[in-house]
Amino acid sequence: MELRDLRALVAVVRAGSFTVAATELGYTQSAISQQIAALEQEVGRRLVERRPVRPTAAGARLVEHAARVLLRVDVARSELGAIDASDTELRIAACPLAAPALLSAALRRLRMNRPSLRVTVGSENASTSVTRLAEGSVDLALVEGITAPDNPLLLTEAGLFSSTALVEEPLVVVLPADHPLAGRASLDLGTLSDAPWIVAPGFSPTRRRSGAGGVAYEGDDIVTLLTLVAAGHGSALLPQSARLLDETVSAVPLASPILVHRTEALTLRTVAEPAAACVAELRSLASRP
Amino acid sequence: MELRDLRALVAVVRAGSFTVAATELGYTQSAISQQIAALEQEVGRRLVERRPVRPTAAGARLVEHAARVLLRVDVARSELGAIDASDTELRIAACPLAAPALLSAALRRLRMNRPSLRVTVGSENASTSVTRLAEGSVDLALVEGITAPDNPLLLTEAGLFSSTALVEEPLVVVLPADHPLAGRASLDLGTLSDAPWIVAPGFSPTRRRSGAGGVAYEGDDIVTLLTLVAAGHGSALLPQSARLLDETVSAVPLASPILVHRTEALTLRTVAEPAAACVAELRSLASRP
DNA sequence: GGCTATTACGGAAATCGTAACCATG
DNA sequence: CATGGTTACGATTTCCGTAATAGCC
């Protein structure tokens, strides 16, 4: 069992197709087919069903392990590469809801001290940010999500990255303005258990869809998301600070369960210098609001 | 970068020698030399210094990642193998201080219900137990160590194994009977900060050596350890329940910092049936003392 | 019947072992 | 000078791509 085999398995399962997995990895379909066949022979059981291409139970379990293994290998490579990384560049991946005001303030102070620093900021969701950090295509990731107060987000295994808590703030339930519950002073999730939610992987705070049906929003544009809410397709969970933009939706504080929206800064554990300085600025700004 | 390369690197660094790493892995020295050279070329930096064979800073960091990667790969393979594992055998690795009375009681009850079950118990230290669980040569590991109350031992990344807390009990400092502090009702570690400790990796609760010099005990026999303590080579930290056997040593409860001796049962997350039953017995016995 | 995975086969590349070489303690 | 890591080189194996084949919607 080699990393090449695990890469192939993960790509095939994620893509649901040998062909597209092959092109992603730069092989022919034939090569992928042979790799999967060899891996299945080695472990002595079928890992993916064909047509449709779906992981078996064993395959799914192996993919869970393999994904973590490959992530850590990427991190290891990136840490080695970061030893002699550029000191004049800082590449950031920021989730849409990850304290944008804090980031811009930190960057302003950072650029005053180092006018020659080249800064790039990209907007990514949390899981893409983690991937980009691991593969070394960004130096710093600002990620966010829902968690219990003072608890880390745990987007990956603890300790894989160096993580700094920046902001925790209350959550609000965003409803159509004319929703019967829109006037409440606060809401429990229990009250809303049967109500539809908009599933939006680009916004980590959004809840999982409970039953069948419903609307999923794959993008990361908050205007679109709020428009969907206003149109009555469902509710969304957002941090209190999210700007609602107009009166077609309204926000009700979430009272129970006790959860917060948390923003963290992630870097490799061997930090490039500009990224470390940026984290220091972020932390100092976050600690005195 | 493939698993084969990481295996070679880890073996070389652990062994401190290309030659013995090669025999461990079933290669010739030449092959290992080529593998390390290729890996160093790939990452573009030296990973081990030769003569003596020592990891560079980058190499040491890569070994940390590689060790976790290889452990997880072993776990993945073992989980796949455990799907069709024997239901008539139960192989256990137990640390010497990991609640032996509890284990024997659980085994008695287990064997009453399943007379045909073949049980093997081996004595291993915590890190070897983890390795054996990962590589699939045991089904259940009883490990122990020092931790804050109600905190897991974290011998590996959280979630790699399924872990069940069994017992937490107070710690005692074991001193020579004629030691000036032996009469105390309790002790703080601060009081002992300059005193020598016996380093005994076979007994996880033992503390790290503070300065230079001192005695290390590599075995796992408690009689020998206590003899060393009695002879004045240093102190040891042990769980309260450890049997001291005679009056040449005496035990003083540890008052601060607030730490406990904790025993946990570890299994693969896809548990073989007899191991699951044994964990259930252990848990039920541990909960009503 | 078209799309997609599998199988057959040949060539290229990687890998390992033997053996000679070299460096270091 | 001897132990142990490196280098050279050839044989074996592995791996991938092309192309033909087979299975499923």
PDB file of C-alpha atoms in Angstrom, chain A residues 75 79 90-91 133-134 138-143 159-164 264-272 274-280 282, chain B residues 61:
ATOM      1  CA  VAL A  75       1.592  19.435   5.333  1.00  0.00           C
ATOM      2  CA  GLU A  79       6.646  22.631   6.063  1.00  0.00           C
ATOM      3  CA  LEU A  90       1.954  36.651   2.284  1.00  0.00           C
ATOM      4  CA  ARG A  91      -0.830  34.557   0.792  1.00  0.00           C
ATOM      5  CA  LEU A 133      -2.692  25.533   3.558  1.00  0.00           C
ATOM      6  CA  ALA A 134      -1.664  21.888   3.488  1.00  0.00           C
ATOM      7  CA  VAL A 138      -1.379  29.844   1.026  1.00  0.00           C
ATOM      8  CA  ASP A 139       0.545  30.788   4.165  1.00  0.00           C
ATOM      9  CA  LEU A 140      -2.357  31.688   6.418  1.00  0.00           C
ATOM     10  CA  ALA A 141      -6.000  30.612   6.561  1.00  0.00           C
ATOM     11  CA  LEU A 142      -8.788  32.436   8.370  1.00  0.00           C
ATOM     12  CA  VAL A 143     -11.476  29.873   8.980  1.00  0.00           C
ATOM     13  CA  GLY A 159      -1.912  19.715  16.225  1.00  0.00           C
ATOM     14  CA  LEU A 160      -1.624  19.370  12.470  1.00  0.00           C
ATOM     15  CA  PHE A 161      -1.695  23.128  12.126  1.00  0.00           C
ATOM     16  CA  SER A 162      -0.882  25.919  14.483  1.00  0.00           C
ATOM     17  CA  SER A 163      -4.189  27.524  15.377  1.00  0.00           C
ATOM     18  CA  THR A 164      -5.030  30.836  17.064  1.00  0.00           C
ATOM     19  CA  GLU A 264      -9.451  30.994  13.916  1.00  0.00           C
ATOM     20  CA  ALA A 265      -6.168  31.692  12.190  1.00  0.00           C
ATOM     21  CA  LEU A 266      -4.404  28.590  10.889  1.00  0.00           C
ATOM     22  CA  THR A 267      -0.796  28.319   9.750  1.00  0.00           C
ATOM     23  CA  LEU A 268       1.762  25.608   9.292  1.00  0.00           C
ATOM     24  CA  ARG A 269       3.553  24.834  12.512  1.00  0.00           C
ATOM     25  CA  THR A 270       6.761  26.021  10.923  1.00  0.00           C
ATOM     26  CA  VAL A 271       5.476  29.469  10.137  1.00  0.00           C
ATOM     27  CA  ALA A 272       6.818  31.725   7.443  1.00  0.00           C
ATOM     28  CA  PRO A 274       5.124  37.340   7.342  1.00  0.00           C
ATOM     29  CA  ALA A 275       2.381  34.911   8.330  1.00  0.00           C
ATOM     30  CA  ALA A 276       3.594  34.895  11.918  1.00  0.00           C
ATOM     31  CA  ALA A 277       3.591  38.676  11.991  1.00  0.00           C
ATOM     32  CA  CYS A 278       0.069  38.764  10.583  1.00  0.00           C
ATOM     33  CA  VAL A 279      -1.165  36.314  13.201  1.00  0.00           C
ATOM     34  CA  ALA A 280       0.415  38.472  15.881  1.00  0.00           C
ATOM     35  CA  LEU A 282      -4.675  39.658  14.310  1.00  0.00           C
TER      36      LEU A 282
ATOM     37  CA  ARG B  61      10.238  17.337  11.634  1.00  0.00           C
TER      38      ARG B  61
END
